[in-house]
PDB file of C-alpha atoms in Angstrom:
ATOM      1  CA  MET A   1     -53.475 -40.885 -33.110  1.00 74.00           C
ATOM      2  CA  SER A   2     -53.295 -42.860 -29.890  1.00 92.00           C
ATOM      3  CA  SER A   3     -50.620 -41.927 -27.367  1.00 96.00           C
ATOM      4  CA  LEU A   4     -49.122 -43.805 -24.440  1.00 98.00           C
ATOM      5  CA  GLN A   5     -46.617 -43.058 -21.679  1.00 98.00           C
ATOM      6  CA  ILE A   6     -44.453 -46.072 -20.830  1.00 99.00           C
ATOM      7  CA  PRO A   7     -43.314 -45.843 -17.204  1.00 99.00           C
ATOM      8  CA  TYR A   8     -39.910 -46.822 -15.872  1.00 99.00           C
ATOM      9  CA  ARG A   9     -39.901 -49.817 -13.516  1.00 98.00           C
ATOM     10  CA  ASP A  10     -37.160 -51.891 -11.925  1.00 98.00           C
ATOM     11  CA  ILE A  11     -38.437 -55.448 -12.362  1.00 98.00           C
ATOM     12  CA  ALA A  12     -36.413 -58.284 -10.869  1.00 98.00           C
ATOM     13  CA  LEU A  13     -35.866 -61.218 -13.208  1.00 98.00           C
ATOM     14  CA  GLU A  14     -34.105 -63.673 -10.893  1.00 96.00           C
ATOM     15  CA  ASN A  15     -37.328 -65.609 -10.301  1.00 96.00           C
ATOM     16  CA  PHE A  16     -38.515 -65.763 -13.889  1.00 97.00           C
ATOM     17  CA  ALA A  17     -42.059 -67.043 -13.483  1.00 97.00           C
ATOM     18  CA  TYR A  18     -45.394 -65.582 -14.533  1.00 98.00           C
ATOM     19  CA  HIS A  19     -46.748 -64.845 -11.059  1.00 97.00           C
ATOM     20  CA  ALA A  20     -43.469 -63.367  -9.808  1.00 98.00           C
ATOM     21  CA  LEU A  21     -43.353 -60.998 -12.770  1.00 98.00           C
ATOM     22  CA  SER A  22     -47.056 -60.108 -12.816  1.00 98.00           C
ATOM     23  CA  GLU A  23     -46.960 -59.169  -9.123  1.00 98.00           C
ATOM     24  CA  GLN A  24     -44.248 -56.627  -9.874  1.00 98.00           C
ATOM     25  CA  MET A  25     -46.408 -55.143 -12.637  1.00 99.00           C
ATOM     26  CA  GLU A  26     -49.740 -55.132 -10.793  1.00 98.00           C
ATOM     27  CA  THR A  27     -49.769 -51.352 -10.147  1.00 98.00           C
ATOM     28  CA  LEU A  28     -49.335 -50.521 -13.837  1.00 99.00           C
ATOM     29  CA  PRO A  29     -52.438 -49.350 -15.740  1.00 98.00           C
ATOM     30  CA  TRP A  30     -54.189 -51.653 -18.196  1.00 99.00           C
ATOM     31  CA  HIS A  31     -54.782 -50.489 -21.773  1.00 99.00           C
ATOM     32  CA  ALA A  32     -57.461 -52.010 -23.994  1.00 99.00           C
ATOM     33  CA  ILE A  33     -56.799 -53.622 -27.362  1.00 99.00           C
ATOM     34  CA  ALA A  34     -60.350 -53.043 -28.493  1.00 98.00           C
ATOM     35  CA  CYS A  35     -60.444 -51.549 -31.993  1.00 99.00           C
ATOM     36  CA  VAL A  36     -62.456 -53.759 -34.356  1.00 98.00           C
ATOM     37  CA  ASN A  37     -61.289 -52.305 -37.648  1.00 98.00           C
ATOM     38  CA  TRP A  38     -63.071 -54.664 -40.076  1.00 98.00           C
ATOM     39  CA  ALA A  39     -66.811 -55.278 -39.712  1.00 96.00           C
ATOM     40  CA  GLU A  40     -66.661 -58.694 -41.361  1.00 97.00           C
ATOM     41  CA  PHE A  41     -64.388 -59.817 -38.496  1.00 98.00           C
ATOM     42  CA  SER A  42     -66.527 -58.562 -35.628  1.00 97.00           C
ATOM     43  CA  TYR A  43     -65.590 -61.080 -32.922  1.00 97.00           C
ATOM     44  CA  LYS A  44     -64.072 -59.127 -30.049  1.00 98.00           C
ATOM     45  CA  PRO A  45     -62.282 -61.080 -27.327  1.00 97.00           C
ATOM     46  CA  LYS A  46     -61.453 -59.158 -24.173  1.00 97.00           C
ATOM     47  CA  VAL A  47     -57.820 -58.079 -24.457  1.00 99.00           C
ATOM     48  CA  SER A  48     -55.682 -55.587 -22.562  1.00 99.00           C
ATOM     49  CA  PHE A  49     -52.026 -54.992 -21.782  1.00 99.00           C
ATOM     50  CA  GLN A  50     -49.639 -53.411 -19.306  1.00 99.00           C
ATOM     51  CA  VAL A  51     -46.287 -52.036 -20.399  1.00 99.00           C
ATOM     52  CA  ALA A  52     -43.137 -50.724 -18.721  1.00 99.00           C
ATOM     53  CA  HIS A  53     -39.397 -50.450 -19.318  1.00 99.00           C
ATOM     54  CA  ASP A  54     -36.167 -50.455 -17.308  1.00 99.00           C
ATOM     55  CA  SER A  55     -34.116 -48.545 -19.925  1.00 99.00           C
ATOM     56  CA  GLN A  56     -32.677 -51.794 -21.329  1.00 99.00           C
ATOM     57  CA  ARG A  57     -35.845 -53.889 -21.701  1.00 99.00           C
ATOM     58  CA  ILE A  58     -39.513 -53.504 -22.548  1.00 99.00           C
ATOM     59  CA  PHE A  59     -41.980 -55.482 -20.427  1.00 99.00           C
ATOM     60  CA  ILE A  60     -45.411 -56.190 -21.933  1.00 99.00           C
ATOM     61  CA  HIS A  61     -48.086 -58.125 -20.044  1.00 99.00           C
ATOM     62  CA  TYR A  62     -51.074 -59.181 -22.164  1.00 99.00           C
ATOM     63  CA  GLY A  63     -54.330 -60.466 -20.692  1.00 98.00           C
ATOM     64  CA  VAL A  64     -56.682 -62.299 -23.073  1.00 98.00           C
ATOM     65  CA  GLN A  65     -60.112 -63.857 -22.635  1.00 97.00           C
ATOM     66  CA  GLU A  66     -61.430 -65.576 -25.765  1.00 96.00           C
ATOM     67  CA  GLU A  67     -63.790 -68.314 -26.847  1.00 93.00           C
ATOM     68  CA  PHE A  68     -61.156 -70.532 -28.469  1.00 94.00           C
ATOM     69  CA  ILE A  69     -57.449 -71.026 -27.824  1.00 96.00           C
ATOM     70  CA  LYS A  70     -55.257 -72.459 -30.552  1.00 96.00           C
ATOM     71  CA  ALA A  71     -51.591 -73.341 -30.031  1.00 97.00           C
ATOM     72  CA  ARG A  72     -50.210 -75.221 -33.009  1.00 98.00           C
ATOM     73  CA  TYR A  73     -46.841 -73.630 -33.675  1.00 98.00           C
ATOM     74  CA  VAL A  74     -43.850 -74.452 -31.460  1.00 98.00           C
ATOM     75  CA  HIS A  75     -40.841 -73.385 -33.556  1.00 98.00           C
ATOM     76  CA  ILE A  76     -39.411 -69.899 -34.020  1.00 97.00           C
ATOM     77  CA  ASN A  77     -40.519 -68.109 -37.206  1.00 97.00           C
ATOM     78  CA  GLU A  78     -43.531 -70.341 -37.798  1.00 98.00           C
ATOM     79  CA  ALA A  79     -46.969 -68.866 -38.565  1.00 98.00           C
ATOM     80  CA  VAL A  80     -47.818 -67.894 -34.979  1.00 99.00           C
ATOM     81  CA  TRP A  81     -50.388 -65.327 -36.182  1.00 98.00           C
ATOM     82  CA  GLU A  82     -52.652 -68.254 -37.056  1.00 98.00           C
ATOM     83  CA  ASP A  83     -52.703 -69.275 -33.371  1.00 98.00           C
ATOM     84  CA  SER A  84     -53.999 -67.314 -30.396  1.00 98.00           C
ATOM     85  CA  CYS A  85     -51.464 -64.540 -30.824  1.00 99.00           C
ATOM     86  CA  VAL A  86     -50.496 -61.123 -29.465  1.00 99.00           C
ATOM     87  CA  GLU A  87     -48.254 -58.690 -31.299  1.00 99.00           C
ATOM     88  CA  PHE A  88     -46.216 -55.527 -30.769  1.00 99.00           C
ATOM     89  CA  PHE A  89     -45.069 -53.463 -33.750  1.00 99.00           C
ATOM     90  CA  VAL A  90     -42.670 -50.592 -33.008  1.00 99.00           C
ATOM     91  CA  SER A  91     -40.718 -47.987 -34.973  1.00 99.00           C
ATOM     92  CA  PHE A  92     -37.833 -45.897 -33.649  1.00 99.00           C
ATOM     93  CA  ASP A  93     -37.238 -43.899 -36.857  1.00 98.00           C
ATOM     94  CA  LYS A  94     -40.516 -42.041 -37.331  1.00 97.00           C
ATOM     95  CA  LYS A  95     -42.208 -44.981 -39.096  1.00 98.00           C
ATOM     96  CA  ALA A  96     -39.638 -45.355 -41.874  1.00 98.00           C
ATOM     97  CA  SER A  97     -39.056 -48.917 -40.674  1.00 98.00           C
ATOM     98  CA  TYR A  98     -40.389 -51.028 -37.837  1.00 99.00           C
ATOM     99  CA  TYR A  99     -40.164 -54.320 -35.979  1.00 99.00           C
ATOM    100  CA  ASN A 100     -43.050 -56.800 -35.816  1.00 99.00           C
ATOM    101  CA  ILE A 101     -42.858 -58.889 -32.649  1.00 99.00           C
ATOM    102  CA  GLU A 102     -45.417 -61.718 -32.612  1.00 99.00           C
ATOM    103  CA  PHE A 103     -45.910 -64.423 -29.962  1.00 99.00           C
ATOM    104  CA  ASN A 104     -48.548 -67.106 -29.507  1.00 99.00           C
ATOM    105  CA  VAL A 105     -50.035 -68.469 -26.297  1.00 98.00           C
ATOM    106  CA  LEU A 106     -47.148 -70.951 -25.962  1.00 98.00           C
ATOM    107  CA  GLY A 107     -44.497 -68.245 -26.110  1.00 98.00           C
ATOM    108  CA  THR A 108     -43.446 -69.215 -29.638  1.00 99.00           C
ATOM    109  CA  GLY A 109     -42.404 -66.132 -31.543  1.00 98.00           C
ATOM    110  CA  LEU A 110     -41.110 -64.387 -34.601  1.00 98.00           C
ATOM    111  CA  ILE A 111     -39.585 -60.967 -35.155  1.00 99.00           C
ATOM    112  CA  GLY A 112     -39.381 -59.185 -38.480  1.00 98.00           C
ATOM    113  CA  THR A 113     -37.789 -55.871 -39.401  1.00 98.00           C
ATOM    114  CA  GLY A 114     -37.566 -53.450 -42.301  1.00 98.00           C
ATOM    115  CA  PRO A 115     -39.712 -50.891 -44.143  1.00 97.00           C
ATOM    116  CA  GLN A 116     -43.373 -51.391 -44.953  1.00 95.00           C
ATOM    117  CA  ARG A 117     -42.700 -53.020 -48.337  1.00 91.00           C
ATOM    118  CA  LYS A 118     -42.981 -56.764 -47.749  1.00 86.00           C
ATOM    119  CA  GLU A 119     -40.208 -57.516 -50.244  1.00 90.00           C
ATOM    120  CA  GLU A 120     -37.750 -55.479 -48.156  1.00 94.00           C
ATOM    121  CA  ARG A 121     -38.582 -57.000 -44.777  1.00 97.00           C
ATOM    122  CA  ALA A 122     -36.659 -59.852 -43.162  1.00 97.00           C
ATOM    123  CA  ARG A 123     -36.983 -62.140 -40.145  1.00 98.00           C
ATOM    124  CA  LEU A 124     -34.398 -61.801 -37.408  1.00 98.00           C
ATOM    125  CA  ASP A 125     -32.049 -64.672 -36.715  1.00 97.00           C
ATOM    126  CA  PRO A 126     -33.641 -67.169 -34.297  1.00 98.00           C
ATOM    127  CA  ALA A 127     -30.723 -66.600 -31.913  1.00 98.00           C
ATOM    128  CA  ILE A 128     -31.908 -62.999 -31.498  1.00 98.00           C
ATOM    129  CA  THR A 129     -35.592 -63.868 -31.231  1.00 98.00           C
ATOM    130  CA  THR A 130     -34.856 -66.318 -28.404  1.00 98.00           C
ATOM    131  CA  THR A 131     -33.483 -63.454 -26.291  1.00 99.00           C
ATOM    132  CA  VAL A 132     -37.106 -62.360 -25.795  1.00 99.00           C
ATOM    133  CA  LYS A 133     -38.137 -64.160 -22.621  1.00 99.00           C
ATOM    134  CA  THR A 134     -41.766 -65.164 -22.077  1.00 99.00           C
ATOM    135  CA  ALA A 135     -43.866 -66.319 -19.145  1.00 99.00           C
ATOM    136  CA  THR A 136     -47.395 -67.597 -19.720  1.00 98.00           C
ATOM    137  CA  THR A 137     -50.430 -68.930 -17.907  1.00 98.00           C
ATOM    138  CA  VAL A 138     -53.705 -70.436 -19.166  1.00 97.00           C
ATOM    139  CA  VAL A 139     -56.909 -70.849 -17.145  1.00 95.00           C
ATOM    140  CA  ASN A 140     -60.060 -72.665 -18.301  1.00 89.00           C
ATOM    141  CA  VAL A 141     -63.055 -72.396 -15.957  1.00 79.00           C
ATOM    142  CA  ASP A 142     -66.586 -73.344 -17.033  1.00 80.00           C
ATOM    143  CA  GLY A 143     -65.602 -73.121 -20.673  1.00 79.00           C
ATOM    144  CA  LYS A 144     -64.197 -69.604 -20.315  1.00 80.00           C
ATOM    145  CA  LYS A 145     -60.599 -69.487 -21.458  1.00 90.00           C
ATOM    146  CA  LYS A 146     -58.217 -66.847 -20.189  1.00 96.00           C
ATOM    147  CA  TRP A 147     -54.523 -66.619 -20.923  1.00 98.00           C
ATOM    148  CA  ASN A 148     -51.762 -64.220 -20.087  1.00 99.00           C
ATOM    149  CA  ILE A 149     -48.276 -63.737 -21.428  1.00 99.00           C
ATOM    150  CA  ILE A 150     -45.436 -61.482 -20.320  1.00 99.00           C
ATOM    151  CA  LEU A 151     -42.812 -60.543 -22.909  1.00 99.00           C
ATOM    152  CA  VAL A 152     -39.421 -59.263 -21.778  1.00 99.00           C
ATOM    153  CA  ILE A 153     -37.889 -57.657 -24.859  1.00 99.00           C
ATOM    154  CA  PRO A 154     -34.227 -56.563 -24.632  1.00 99.00           C
ATOM    155  CA  ALA A 155     -33.306 -53.358 -26.457  1.00 99.00           C
ATOM    156  CA  ALA A 156     -30.618 -55.350 -28.290  1.00 98.00           C
ATOM    157  CA  VAL A 157     -33.427 -56.971 -30.314  1.00 98.00           C
ATOM    158  CA  PHE A 158     -33.776 -53.683 -32.186  1.00 99.00           C
ATOM    159  CA  VAL A 159     -30.741 -54.484 -34.307  1.00 98.00           C
ATOM    160  CA  ASN A 160     -31.154 -51.658 -36.816  1.00 97.00           C
ATOM    161  CA  ASP A 161     -31.296 -48.964 -34.133  1.00 97.00           C
ATOM    162  CA  LYS A 162     -28.473 -48.161 -31.739  1.00 90.00           C
ATOM    163  CA  ILE A 163     -30.402 -47.885 -28.479  1.00 97.00           C
ATOM    164  CA  ASP A 164     -28.149 -47.313 -25.486  1.00 97.00           C
ATOM    165  CA  SER A 165     -31.140 -46.511 -23.278  1.00 99.00           C
ATOM    166  CA  LEU A 166     -34.890 -46.394 -23.820  1.00 99.00           C
ATOM    167  CA  ARG A 167     -35.279 -43.577 -21.306  1.00 98.00           C
ATOM    168  CA  GLY A 168     -36.631 -40.411 -22.866  1.00 98.00           C
ATOM    169  CA  LEU A 169     -37.202 -41.934 -26.305  1.00 98.00           C
ATOM    170  CA  THR A 170     -40.317 -41.248 -28.360  1.00 99.00           C
ATOM    171  CA  ALA A 171     -41.313 -44.039 -30.727  1.00 99.00           C
ATOM    172  CA  HIS A 172     -44.393 -45.221 -32.624  1.00 99.00           C
ATOM    173  CA  ALA A 173     -46.162 -48.516 -32.079  1.00 99.00           C
ATOM    174  CA  ASN A 174     -49.304 -50.574 -32.166  1.00 99.00           C
ATOM    175  CA  PHE A 175     -50.425 -53.495 -30.025  1.00 99.00           C
ATOM    176  CA  TYR A 176     -52.515 -56.280 -31.527  1.00 99.00           C
ATOM    177  CA  LYS A 177     -54.475 -59.452 -30.867  1.00 99.00           C
ATOM    178  CA  CYS A 178     -55.180 -61.842 -33.714  1.00 99.00           C
ATOM    179  CA  GLY A 179     -56.001 -65.421 -34.543  1.00 97.00           C
ATOM    180  CA  ASP A 180     -56.136 -65.875 -38.293  1.00 98.00           C
ATOM    181  CA  GLY A 181     -56.595 -69.646 -38.028  1.00 98.00           C
ATOM    182  CA  LEU A 182     -59.158 -69.724 -35.222  1.00 97.00           C
ATOM    183  CA  PRO A 183     -62.834 -70.677 -35.706  1.00 97.00           C
ATOM    184  CA  THR A 184     -63.598 -66.975 -35.208  1.00 97.00           C
ATOM    185  CA  PRO A 185     -60.756 -65.059 -36.897  1.00 98.00           C
ATOM    186  CA  HIS A 186     -60.190 -61.604 -35.438  1.00 98.00           C
ATOM    187  CA  PHE A 187     -57.834 -58.660 -35.811  1.00 99.00           C
ATOM    188  CA  LEU A 188     -57.911 -56.220 -32.890  1.00 99.00           C
ATOM    189  CA  SER A 189     -55.647 -53.219 -32.394  1.00 99.00           C
ATOM    190  CA  TRP A 190     -54.850 -50.657 -29.706  1.00 99.00           C
ATOM    191  CA  SER A 191     -54.554 -47.770 -32.193  1.00 99.00           C
ATOM    192  CA  LYS A 192     -57.310 -47.599 -34.804  1.00 98.00           C
ATOM    193  CA  ILE A 193     -56.579 -48.715 -38.382  1.00 98.00           C
ATOM    194  CA  GLU A 194     -58.435 -47.477 -41.468  1.00 98.00           C
ATOM    195  CA  HIS A 195     -57.830 -49.880 -44.350  1.00 98.00           C
ATOM    196  CA  PRO A 196     -60.232 -51.949 -46.497  1.00 97.00           C
ATOM    197  CA  THR A 197     -58.803 -55.357 -45.514  1.00 97.00           C
ATOM    198  CA  PRO A 198     -57.101 -56.748 -42.391  1.00 98.00           C
ATOM    199  CA  ASN A 199     -53.497 -55.573 -42.287  1.00 98.00           C
ATOM    200  CA  PHE A 200     -51.341 -54.796 -39.255  1.00 98.00           C
ATOM    201  CA  HIS A 201     -48.329 -53.737 -41.339  1.00 98.00           C
ATOM    202  CA  LEU A 202     -49.470 -50.128 -41.637  1.00 98.00           C
ATOM    203  CA  PRO A 203     -47.119 -47.855 -39.664  1.00 98.00           C
ATOM    204  CA  ASP A 204     -49.141 -44.779 -40.639  1.00 98.00           C
ATOM    205  CA  PHE A 205     -51.622 -45.894 -37.976  1.00 98.00           C
ATOM    206  CA  PHE A 206     -49.090 -46.513 -35.207  1.00 99.00           C
ATOM    207  CA  GLY A 207     -49.678 -44.494 -32.064  1.00 99.00           C
ATOM    208  CA  GLU A 208     -47.046 -42.496 -30.211  1.00 99.00           C
ATOM    209  CA  ILE A 209     -45.273 -44.103 -27.259  1.00 99.00           C
ATOM    210  CA  ILE A 210     -43.055 -42.140 -24.881  1.00 99.00           C
ATOM    211  CA  PHE A 211     -40.555 -43.907 -22.637  1.00 99.00           C
ATOM    212  CA  GLU A 212     -40.359 -42.058 -19.334  1.00 98.00           C
TER     213      GLU A 212
END
């Protein structure tokens, strides 16, 4: 099982812009999202992430370089996984239930919660999902497309868990990159998944994350 220490950082949010935020995160280590779990979907864009917390928020900075960028969905709770999309699934109750946090290159997102059984899961109210702030940038040079997104996720998003502070918590999570509707569909993960068909909703394969 993969394991990750999430460092504490005071990150100023007054100037909420991609470059202002990324500069404050530049000393954090990068972690690869590089597990190709299904041979029939072998395309492997270059993807990595940085992550930190300030006890009340989780900061995730994704860096993506891929052949195609798709950005169709602009409304909360639409099918953002069909676009160029990054995802963060996290459980605070030893994998009994979890949150799936999914955002496309435009910063359009959805958040679901509940146990693994699809019939028992539900989307969060859009008013809660919009509390996740995003900052993005896209660069296209000589046909090479690179995009970055920073997610600022308040602990209040985790509505089924009473989290007064993230400090000292141990949780379980996985980080993903997908693009179901791209010309080259792909399903990459940080922590390896062993399952016959593409599926990110498998908390048994979440890695351990420790909030310093």
